[in-house]
XYZ file of C-alpha atoms in Angstrom:
644
model
C 98.761 92.079 85.744
C 102.254 91.326 85.550
C 103.249 93.100 88.804
C 101.628 90.195 90.164
C 104.193 87.615 89.410
C 107.173 90.066 90.367
C 109.234 90.245 93.458
C 109.603 94.175 93.293
C 108.820 96.566 90.359
C 108.403 100.177 89.860
C 105.055 102.280 90.523
C 103.806 103.517 86.972
C 104.833 107.112 87.930
C 108.535 106.268 89.039
C 108.562 104.410 85.590
C 107.561 107.280 84.001
C 110.171 109.384 85.809
C 113.019 107.025 85.164
C 112.483 106.582 81.450
C 112.084 110.560 81.365
C 115.622 111.278 81.812
C 116.923 108.392 79.838
C 118.615 108.757 76.561
C 116.745 108.410 73.420
C 116.929 104.856 71.813
C 116.649 102.814 75.408
C 114.137 102.073 78.061
C 113.909 100.715 81.554
C 112.458 97.040 81.676
C 109.949 96.979 84.728
C 110.250 93.060 84.444
C 112.172 89.979 85.432
C 115.648 91.715 84.458
C 114.862 95.581 85.741
C 117.451 96.589 83.859
C 117.840 99.162 80.789
C 117.157 97.632 77.133
C 117.211 99.151 73.579
C 113.895 99.873 72.420
C 113.968 97.228 69.730
C 113.618 94.606 72.470
C 110.095 95.863 73.461
C 106.943 95.634 71.664
C 104.729 98.392 70.566
C 101.511 99.171 72.162
C 100.714 102.220 69.809
C 102.278 104.141 67.294
C 104.157 106.245 70.261
C 104.489 104.026 73.113
C 106.183 100.860 73.831
C 105.301 98.015 76.310
C 106.659 98.696 80.131
C 108.406 95.046 79.875
C 110.800 93.871 77.652
C 109.573 90.946 74.897
C 112.019 88.460 76.792
C 110.711 88.862 80.733
C 107.004 88.995 79.005
C 107.457 85.624 77.493
C 109.034 84.221 80.834
C 106.074 85.591 82.671
C 103.571 84.336 80.143
C 105.336 80.638 80.401
C 105.716 80.959 84.408
C 101.781 81.478 84.290
C 101.155 78.600 82.486
C 103.243 76.495 84.429
C 101.670 77.892 87.776
C 98.503 76.577 86.261
C 99.779 73.333 86.099
C 101.120 72.947 89.421
C 104.514 72.617 88.366
C 105.534 75.280 91.210
C 104.094 78.353 92.948
C 103.915 82.111 92.489
C 105.870 82.737 95.394
C 108.779 80.334 94.301
C 108.733 82.143 90.666
C 108.986 85.829 92.758
C 112.371 84.144 94.815
C 113.804 82.741 91.848
C 113.343 83.481 87.985
C 115.727 80.884 87.144
C 113.148 78.324 88.252
C 112.248 78.223 84.604
C 115.064 76.898 83.256
C 115.070 74.342 86.038
C 111.672 73.034 85.060
C 113.232 72.659 81.444
C 113.530 68.669 80.910
C 117.086 67.660 80.213
C 115.649 66.078 76.613
C 114.715 69.581 75.326
C 118.053 70.838 76.318
C 119.970 68.313 74.538
C 117.920 67.644 71.540
C 118.505 70.187 68.954
C 116.454 70.861 65.810
C 117.307 72.097 62.148
C 114.739 75.441 61.069
C 113.354 74.790 57.901
C 113.423 78.547 57.152
C 116.916 79.948 58.438
C 118.521 76.440 58.448
C 120.341 76.802 61.847
C 120.532 73.903 64.255
C 118.696 75.276 67.478
C 117.381 73.760 70.874
C 114.297 71.968 70.609
C 112.608 74.765 73.244
C 112.727 77.202 70.451
C 110.264 74.852 68.316
C 106.586 74.714 68.969
C 105.500 71.418 69.146
C 105.805 69.635 65.809
C 106.717 72.545 63.547
C 110.088 72.685 62.188
C 110.375 76.454 61.794
C 111.791 78.055 64.652
C 109.806 80.388 66.763
C 111.989 83.450 65.858
C 111.349 82.720 61.816
C 107.521 82.045 62.346
C 107.195 85.264 63.599
C 109.166 86.915 60.663
C 107.100 84.996 58.308
C 103.956 86.292 59.938
C 105.149 89.745 60.020
C 105.929 89.324 55.808
C 102.433 87.904 55.444
C 100.850 90.897 56.975
C 102.687 93.148 55.316
C 102.403 91.833 52.009
C 99.895 93.639 49.619
C 99.860 96.582 51.876
C 100.798 98.869 48.956
C 98.064 97.797 46.887
C 95.786 98.310 49.854
C 97.008 101.884 50.301
C 96.654 102.732 46.622
C 93.006 101.502 46.344
C 92.252 103.339 49.564
C 93.548 107.045 48.528
C 91.522 106.255 45.007
C 88.307 106.193 47.269
C 88.668 107.969 50.565
C 87.493 111.229 49.319
C 84.897 110.702 46.562
C 83.703 107.753 47.012
C 82.557 106.974 51.038
C 80.437 103.945 50.321
C 82.728 102.088 47.995
C 85.268 102.708 50.460
C 83.521 101.592 53.843
C 82.596 98.558 51.483
C 86.629 97.638 50.342
C 87.738 98.272 53.997
C 85.187 95.798 55.465
C 86.734 92.878 53.480
C 90.102 93.887 54.650
C 91.386 91.675 57.795
C 91.861 92.921 61.188
C 95.374 92.731 61.140
C 95.443 94.711 58.002
C 93.204 97.043 59.389
C 95.553 98.099 62.097
C 98.182 98.600 59.686
C 95.741 100.929 57.718
C 95.259 102.904 60.707
C 98.868 103.233 61.718
C 99.907 104.389 58.253
C 96.728 107.286 58.048
C 97.458 108.112 61.700
C 93.957 107.688 62.452
C 94.300 106.361 66.211
C 92.461 103.519 67.971
C 92.334 101.377 71.021
C 93.457 98.052 72.120
C 89.871 96.992 72.727
C 88.567 98.599 69.559
C 86.864 95.804 67.614
C 86.772 95.526 63.303
C 83.499 97.734 63.235
C 84.880 99.948 65.245
C 88.153 100.494 63.117
C 85.830 100.581 59.981
C 84.010 103.631 61.360
C 87.119 105.586 62.605
C 88.666 104.876 59.228
C 85.620 106.313 57.448
C 84.813 109.104 59.991
C 88.649 110.391 59.257
C 88.281 110.484 55.730
C 84.647 112.197 55.950
C 86.173 114.855 58.298
C 88.751 115.571 55.550
C 86.589 115.767 53.199
C 84.042 117.751 55.283
C 86.543 120.650 56.776
C 83.604 122.124 58.899
C 83.369 119.065 61.037
C 84.532 119.009 64.209
C 87.968 117.928 64.724
C 87.536 116.380 68.022
C 85.410 113.610 65.917
C 82.429 114.107 67.858
C 80.121 115.120 64.745
C 79.327 118.513 64.774
C 79.714 120.685 62.085
C 81.081 124.224 62.777
C 81.420 127.495 61.222
C 85.210 127.808 60.907
C 87.291 125.290 58.937
C 89.684 122.595 60.938
C 88.394 123.919 64.241
C 87.370 121.485 67.291
C 84.270 122.591 69.020
C 84.142 123.732 73.284
C 83.076 120.221 74.208
C 86.273 118.600 72.642
C 88.293 121.181 73.890
C 87.678 119.954 77.368
C 88.712 117.020 76.764
C 91.919 116.146 78.649
C 94.869 115.057 77.125
C 96.160 111.536 77.148
C 99.282 111.976 78.711
C 97.807 114.213 81.568
C 95.189 111.612 81.777
C 97.850 108.847 82.590
C 99.888 111.423 85.259
C 96.536 112.068 86.779
C 95.580 108.610 87.327
C 98.951 107.712 88.378
C 99.128 110.290 91.245
C 95.218 109.153 92.202
C 96.609 105.555 92.665
C 99.885 106.430 94.455
C 98.442 109.522 96.747
C 94.861 109.817 96.942
C 93.281 106.258 96.803
C 95.784 104.854 99.929
C 93.639 107.231 102.255
C 90.376 107.826 100.640
C 88.678 106.319 103.311
C 89.859 108.198 106.057
C 89.738 111.835 103.901
C 86.384 111.225 101.882
C 83.954 112.141 105.081
C 81.580 114.069 103.339
C 79.402 112.627 100.447
C 80.316 113.140 96.282
C 77.705 115.984 95.606
C 77.146 117.666 92.299
C 79.936 120.236 92.930
C 82.711 117.379 93.298
C 81.196 114.207 91.222
C 83.140 115.383 88.274
C 86.574 115.546 90.477
C 86.600 111.591 89.563
C 86.451 109.712 86.742
C 84.556 106.189 86.390
C 87.345 104.434 87.044
C 88.638 106.173 90.183
C 84.885 105.911 91.309
C 85.567 101.965 90.847
C 88.568 102.365 92.705
C 87.016 104.317 95.479
C 84.422 101.807 95.845
C 86.812 99.076 95.921
C 88.662 100.981 98.516
C 85.165 101.047 100.819
C 84.557 97.224 99.802
C 81.872 97.993 97.654
C 81.419 95.890 94.591
C 79.504 97.639 91.720
C 78.044 96.006 88.735
C 80.205 95.991 85.456
C 77.814 97.661 83.627
C 77.154 100.469 86.574
C 77.160 104.230 85.617
C 78.463 106.766 87.371
C 75.273 107.694 89.145
C 74.973 104.368 90.557
C 78.630 103.952 91.940
C 78.306 107.276 93.558
C 74.760 106.480 95.244
C 76.691 103.602 96.821
C 79.863 105.304 97.862
C 77.507 108.025 99.316
C 75.364 105.371 101.142
C 78.681 104.057 102.674
C 79.865 107.079 103.872
C 76.562 107.640 105.373
C 76.541 104.744 107.297
C 79.911 105.435 108.580
C 79.506 108.996 109.650
C 76.382 107.684 111.461
C 78.751 104.889 113.062
C 81.305 107.597 114.088
C 78.881 109.482 115.502
C 77.200 106.813 117.616
C 80.566 105.787 118.788
C 81.563 109.102 119.978
C 78.051 109.987 121.502
C 78.650 106.082 123.335
C 82.302 107.544 124.570
C 81.045 110.263 125.984
C 78.234 108.785 127.570
C 80.868 106.432 128.986
C 83.196 109.136 129.971
C 79.820 110.777 131.761
C 78.977 107.331 133.458
C 82.803 106.716 134.428
C 82.763 110.301 136.249
C 79.616 109.956 137.857
C 81.182 106.719 139.302
C 83.848 107.577 140.546
C 82.056 110.930 141.869
C 79.755 108.579 143.703
C 82.032 106.143 145.093
C 84.325 109.353 146.535
C 81.250 110.795 148.300
C 81.669 111.761 151.900
C 78.807 111.236 154.004
C 79.554 114.903 155.127
C 78.209 116.195 152.111
C 74.706 116.012 153.490
C 73.437 118.708 155.904
C 72.937 117.315 159.564
C 72.265 119.554 162.790
C 72.929 118.818 166.302
C 71.163 120.373 168.890
C 71.792 119.892 172.096
C 70.539 121.255 175.395
C 73.061 119.471 177.992
C 76.644 119.245 177.667
C 78.214 115.523 177.413
C 81.384 115.065 178.845
C 81.520 111.128 178.261
C 80.144 110.053 174.617
C 81.468 106.238 174.712
C 78.194 105.250 175.938
C 75.956 107.043 173.355
C 72.528 105.407 172.722
C 71.048 105.785 169.304
C 67.194 106.407 168.524
C 65.472 106.281 165.281
C 63.152 109.112 164.477
C 62.680 108.723 160.668
C 59.987 110.849 160.493
C 61.923 114.198 161.026
C 65.354 112.751 160.274
C 65.927 113.875 163.995
C 68.942 110.938 165.848
C 69.170 111.387 169.840
C 72.463 110.620 171.559
C 71.730 110.893 175.615
C 68.659 113.181 175.152
C 70.606 115.128 172.640
C 68.785 115.535 169.054
C 70.758 115.691 166.216
C 68.912 117.403 163.379
C 69.595 117.853 159.492
C 68.663 121.726 158.320
C 66.866 121.087 154.803
C 67.381 124.290 153.503
C 71.053 124.253 152.945
C 72.323 120.856 154.286
C 74.374 122.975 156.669
C 75.504 121.676 160.324
C 75.110 123.480 163.490
C 78.736 123.553 164.816
C 78.303 125.253 167.940
C 75.788 122.646 169.146
C 77.945 119.990 167.762
C 80.817 121.046 170.097
C 78.481 121.490 173.032
C 77.864 117.383 172.465
C 81.613 117.104 172.396
C 82.298 118.864 175.345
C 84.053 121.362 173.227
C 84.067 124.693 171.870
C 83.930 125.960 168.465
C 86.285 128.577 168.711
C 89.083 126.187 169.938
C 88.700 124.353 166.671
C 88.514 127.436 164.631
C 91.844 128.807 165.996
C 93.702 125.508 164.926
C 95.843 125.974 162.115
C 95.133 122.503 160.952
C 91.625 123.959 160.761
C 92.377 127.132 158.832
C 94.497 125.008 156.063
C 91.419 122.642 155.839
C 89.019 125.258 155.157
C 91.254 126.818 152.377
C 91.909 123.434 150.864
C 88.140 122.676 150.673
C 87.010 125.878 149.568
C 89.199 125.577 146.459
C 87.941 122.122 146.151
C 84.183 122.440 146.434
C 84.582 125.951 144.615
C 82.923 127.777 147.828
C 84.245 130.852 149.231
C 85.532 130.577 152.985
C 83.185 132.760 154.101
C 80.319 130.809 153.115
C 81.999 127.423 154.312
C 81.033 128.733 157.863
C 77.917 130.703 158.247
C 77.114 132.981 161.897
C 73.567 133.468 163.180
C 73.020 136.567 165.328
C 70.591 136.790 168.130
C 70.282 136.143 172.165
C 73.094 134.185 174.023
C 70.735 131.161 173.534
C 69.992 131.552 170.049
C 73.377 132.688 168.639
C 74.605 129.500 166.348
C 77.298 128.472 164.114
C 76.611 126.700 161.156
C 79.359 124.907 158.580
C 79.568 122.932 155.402
C 78.975 118.988 155.885
C 82.567 118.305 155.322
C 83.626 120.892 158.127
C 80.942 119.235 160.083
C 83.051 115.650 159.849
C 85.813 117.314 160.392
C 84.915 118.691 163.622
C 83.664 115.401 164.595
C 87.200 113.879 164.151
C 88.803 116.561 166.105
C 86.399 116.060 169.187
C 86.725 112.531 169.587
C 87.738 109.410 167.491
C 85.215 107.553 169.249
C 82.577 110.347 168.629
C 83.543 110.343 164.817
C 83.089 106.502 164.506
C 79.814 106.587 165.737
C 78.460 109.479 164.375
C 79.969 109.074 160.796
C 78.270 105.273 160.663
C 75.080 106.508 161.854
C 74.968 109.367 159.211
C 76.318 107.062 156.780
C 73.426 104.481 157.467
C 71.152 107.365 157.722
C 71.988 108.743 154.252
C 71.864 105.101 152.515
C 68.839 103.771 153.834
C 67.055 106.610 155.278
C 66.876 105.602 158.597
C 68.783 103.965 161.687
C 67.229 101.331 163.911
C 68.287 101.098 167.496
C 70.871 98.079 167.967
C 70.134 96.961 164.595
C 72.985 99.159 162.712
C 74.263 97.790 159.371
C 77.758 96.812 158.839
C 80.129 98.862 156.378
C 79.772 95.915 153.896
C 76.176 96.138 153.743
C 76.109 99.753 153.326
C 78.520 99.628 150.511
C 76.280 97.035 148.795
C 73.120 99.290 148.914
C 75.020 102.030 147.885
C 76.365 100.241 144.843
C 72.772 98.785 143.973
C 71.677 102.493 143.700
C 74.763 103.718 141.489
C 73.784 100.600 139.101
C 70.343 101.622 139.086
C 71.254 105.396 138.301
C 73.698 104.190 135.781
C 71.443 102.153 133.852
C 68.662 105.285 133.724
C 71.421 107.567 132.372
C 72.545 104.785 129.416
C 69.007 104.758 128.831
C 68.313 108.228 128.472
C 71.319 108.637 126.749
C 70.550 106.379 124.090
C 67.272 107.802 123.624
C 69.262 111.122 123.163
C 71.668 109.926 120.583
C 68.782 108.242 118.599
C 66.935 111.437 118.739
C 69.922 113.351 117.689
C 70.526 111.142 114.858
C 67.077 111.350 113.542
C 67.346 115.148 113.498
C 70.596 115.211 111.727
C 68.968 112.773 108.854
C 65.819 114.853 108.997
C 68.289 118.122 108.089
C 70.036 115.976 105.223
C 66.833 115.081 104.018
C 65.576 118.693 103.629
C 68.567 119.837 102.671
C 68.381 117.304 99.411
C 64.856 118.438 98.917
C 66.237 122.120 98.892
C 68.908 120.986 96.201
C 66.139 119.264 94.012
C 63.846 121.880 94.252
C 66.520 124.596 93.332
C 67.463 121.752 90.224
C 63.571 121.780 89.060
C 63.840 125.687 88.944
C 66.435 125.668 86.881
C 64.923 122.662 84.651
C 62.468 125.125 83.167
C 65.169 127.409 81.781
C 66.200 125.368 78.440
C 68.356 126.825 75.691
C 66.600 128.719 72.855
C 67.373 127.958 69.392
C 66.291 130.274 66.302
C 63.293 130.280 64.538
C 62.377 128.909 61.088
C 62.217 125.866 59.413
C 64.740 123.104 60.573
C 65.106 119.379 60.196
C 66.173 117.186 63.426
C 66.587 113.913 65.401
C 65.760 113.207 68.757
C 66.134 110.389 71.151
C 64.436 109.502 74.256
C 67.468 108.722 77.291
C 64.858 106.847 79.566
C 63.894 104.585 76.394
C 65.224 100.855 77.022
C 65.535 100.340 73.144
C 67.924 101.830 70.819
C 65.243 104.459 68.971
C 65.629 108.031 67.146
C 62.575 110.098 65.822
C 63.615 112.314 62.805
C 60.990 115.206 62.425
C 60.637 118.738 60.919
C 59.014 121.892 61.952
C 58.776 125.132 59.811
C 58.260 127.949 62.869
C 59.941 127.392 65.944
C 61.956 124.418 67.216
C 61.831 125.419 70.599
C 58.400 125.072 71.346
C 58.479 121.604 69.282
C 60.988 120.656 71.964
C 58.787 121.580 74.567
C 55.766 119.492 73.290
C 58.438 116.609 73.401
C 59.664 117.387 76.971
C 55.968 117.126 78.321
C 55.189 113.749 76.830
C 58.709 112.495 77.034
C 60.706 114.059 79.560
C 64.132 112.354 78.596
C 63.947 113.964 75.133
C 67.692 114.429 73.967
C 68.194 116.565 70.701
C 70.901 114.650 68.482
C 70.982 116.488 65.276
C 69.841 120.074 64.053
C 69.891 121.877 61.012
C 68.069 124.823 59.283
C 67.315 124.573 55.578
C 63.996 125.035 53.729
C 64.419 121.808 52.121
C 63.510 119.843 55.423
C 60.217 118.243 54.146
C 62.522 116.392 51.052
C 65.337 115.630 53.877
C 62.498 114.034 55.802
C 61.012 111.997 53.266
C 64.256 110.431 51.817
C 65.313 109.536 55.549
C 61.923 107.558 55.981
C 61.978 106.044 52.826
C 65.590 104.943 53.136
C 65.168 103.482 56.421
C 61.315 102.261 56.370
C 61.971 98.648 57.407
C 63.270 100.205 60.721
C 60.418 102.346 61.421
C 57.655 102.244 63.903
C 54.446 104.359 63.730
C 53.052 105.689 66.512
C 50.649 107.915 65.690
C 51.944 110.298 63.794
C 55.362 110.056 65.365
C 57.882 108.255 63.043
C 60.406 106.362 65.215
C 63.645 104.738 63.480
C 64.627 101.188 65.667
C 67.826 99.501 66.167
C 70.025 102.051 63.912
C 72.780 104.104 65.537
C 72.239 108.069 65.639
C 75.802 108.213 63.468
C 74.576 106.296 61.098
C 71.621 108.533 60.647
C 73.689 111.890 60.563
C 76.024 110.006 57.772
C 73.166 109.262 55.769
C 71.633 112.993 56.161
C 74.975 114.497 55.173
C 75.292 112.315 52.232
C 71.966 113.231 50.731
C 72.642 117.041 51.831
C 75.846 116.520 49.509
C 74.268 114.269 46.742
C 71.391 116.871 46.276
C 73.388 119.950 46.695
C 70.981 121.336 49.587
C 71.911 124.323 51.183
C 71.868 124.268 55.187
C 73.144 125.674 58.574
C 73.909 123.455 60.937
C 73.186 124.009 64.700
C 76.744 123.758 66.700
C 74.872 124.153 70.319
C 73.379 121.362 71.097
C 75.046 120.135 73.707
C 74.067 123.554 75.960
C 70.253 122.388 75.200
C 71.107 118.781 76.193
C 73.090 120.055 79.258
C 69.536 120.597 81.111
C 68.466 117.217 79.952
C 71.215 115.306 82.044
C 70.314 117.844 85.075
C 67.090 116.293 84.975
C 68.078 112.915 84.408
C 70.429 112.722 87.414
C 67.966 114.351 89.552
């Protein structure tokens, strides 16, 4: 592509817009010069269009390709300085002059091909003159043969060289593609004149015979005009393709697969870093893209699930690290007031989770985890009401209530009874705050003992664990919990993904089931004697079967579909002379037929040639017939069956 060798250039869409508003007779060169030039400086690509790059820039780029290939300079050097081509020209070539044998002008040696005495300009003019020679005679001969002698016309144009056939196509405004072979050009020319001789044929060149002259069938009308196709491709390349990997998040299904043509599908595949084979059909490319989209979506879902797990785990770790030992219920039962708590001794009674401080039992209430604040205050030589009246305590209760989401009247509970049975129970964190209020020494010892009790399940006399040891034990438990959570979440993710895959499979099965139901409904043709040509789209060889039916072609096709599911109807006419046509065509292609138990198949002959032979015989024998124009309606169901 020429843009590879340019430092800057306009996109196809911008180039169209720039030329759109230029006056007639000029065009913008998108090559090295990047300037407006006369149309004469551009080469024609067809009867109406011109190249995007002028001839001078085209020659410069082509010559640069050769020099880059020979290693004289690099692509980047050429991009930065187009005049490098002049620098690489030898001084001998610049100084040496030769005289052209045709125009007799003295020109630089660079204007001549190696060992040639005719300059490049004169050589080009000679080639044009040589190609134009005898063209008037060719046009006159074609005009004599084009309507009444199609076979002689085909033989005649077969002898014409390809470059002159191009001029013939341009002269008669037939139209061609740059990739057309000589055989294709010959077919297009004969088809063009055959269409003119038979005005009932579809103007779209699909071969269908219509009931109205010079009209186009519905199938050909749907073909988009070339200009719209170009603009559509430009818009797709500039606006859709760059973000296709992000915007195309759902698979291409039956309703969206015709949104893109095959070239666009190949571009989409390349955007997803896929490399479809050169001969891959639309369905294969779509399947590759859908598989890639499935993998991307599954990866995204897995990443999202992993992110959710990590967030949950991180949250649990933060909550675990910030766990206050006051969150577990502990009750303190005291029978005697203790004024001095500095010489407190601790005894392990793991069985009932009871700690004894100088004959005072500390008991954890298992029902709700609350702590007996009355007995705690007595153990510390304090009264609960004094702590309750403290402004700091009131503020602490309000903030704690909003933090843990428990109403203030539920944080502290009162149990009524006799004087000895009355007690006040408080939320564990309130109990720790009370311990801090009673005494710093009381707070430190009780907090440490309770923390070890919560972590290890027991406290041994005079063998209390250090804060570091307790922290390590706590981390080990957290790590174990974290591993278990990840394992469970991974199992959950796999289960969810498996359910989604099963759901998709179920949906695909339902879609295929609906298609199977639709397949049973085929287009119905009229009854009566007829002649037909069918093919097998599943066959690996090129073969066509000709046949006749005297009652109903619908029953005949139904029988074929049973044994050959890929049956496609290529041609159908209604006539009483169907047997005569069948015998004539079988005799004509006797060497190409194969006998398969009363089924006559013609091998390695294109269907266009078969249809042409049938039409030629009908015209020659003056047979009256009616052409079926709705063959596409029948074949639609066949293609649905093939795609499913």
